[in-house]
């Protein structure tokens, strides 16, 4: 683990599982409880906005009942103590990285606690229900949607992510199934550019063969152990 000066970390739903947030594709996960095309596509939102706004209201409310776990706090420690460049990219819309102490988090699939106004296109911090059609704090139109990235939409800050993947010495993927692109392609992007690649996941992901190394187990155990290795190298 010597000569690492630039790390990109990608996290997914698995890092928040031990905090009590449902993953998407596990048995009993969100996509068994709700049809993905109904709640996570622009077409689903156009068809039944009440259903979609209610789905995200429920998930936003659930955030109040959960706490960051040892994996989130270990990544915050890495941010504080690692001397090199670190980019933490999360696919998660929860705020557990921030509440675990990370200051610099790139939410490529948006955030539950952000609202996007379809009238004025301004984003506002948001912690209240949306199904009751509250007015936009900027233009007063009742046109708010959750500021999240649905299938068919462009994830956020892709240029910044791809630039960091080009510079990375190490790419680490934590708690993600590798089922959703473009995030699922980051490992190949980083590896082709010369980075070492490491998977930390409960089980082999769909892309596990692309990684130089894969460790399988709960993030709450694997991530603090890996962070200790990086900081003591
Ligand atoms: C643990 C654990 C523990 C459990 N410890 N681990 C055909 C081929 C290729 C691509 C496409 C295709 N057809 C369409 C596409 C594109 C499409 C796509 O990827 N579709 C796939 C289904 C194939 N992608 C898009 O549309 C994206 N946009 C796009 O591509 O734009 C064009 C573009 C082109 C070029 C460059 C850039 C862009 C947008 C994708 C948006 C995804 N949105 C969602 C919803 C966000 C809002 C919300 O939260 O509701 O994002 S879907 C959902 O999946 C959510 C997640 O972020 C994402 C990934 O899920 P994640 O995090 O991996 O969770 P799980 O449940 O799948 O896995 C959890 C893992 O944790 C498991 O492996 C467990 O084992 C593990 N685990 N407990 C460690 N304790």
Coordinates of N, CA and C in Angstrom, one line a residue, residues 136 161 166 207 220 228:
X136 N -42.0 26.2 -4.1 CA -40.6 26.3 -4.2 C -40.2 27.6 -3.4
X161 N -15.7 13.4 -11.9 CA -15.4 12.0 -11.5 C -14.5 11.3 -12.5
X166 N -9.0 9.2 -13.8 CA -7.8 9.2 -14.6 C -6.5 9.4 -13.8
X207 N -19.4 -6.9 -11.0 CA -18.2 -6.5 -11.7 C -16.9 -7.0 -11.0
X220 N -19.1 -2.5 7.7 CA -18.8 -2.0 9.0 C -17.5 -2.7 9.6
X228 N -7.4 1.7 8.2 CA -6.2 1.5 9.1 C -5.0 1.2 8.3

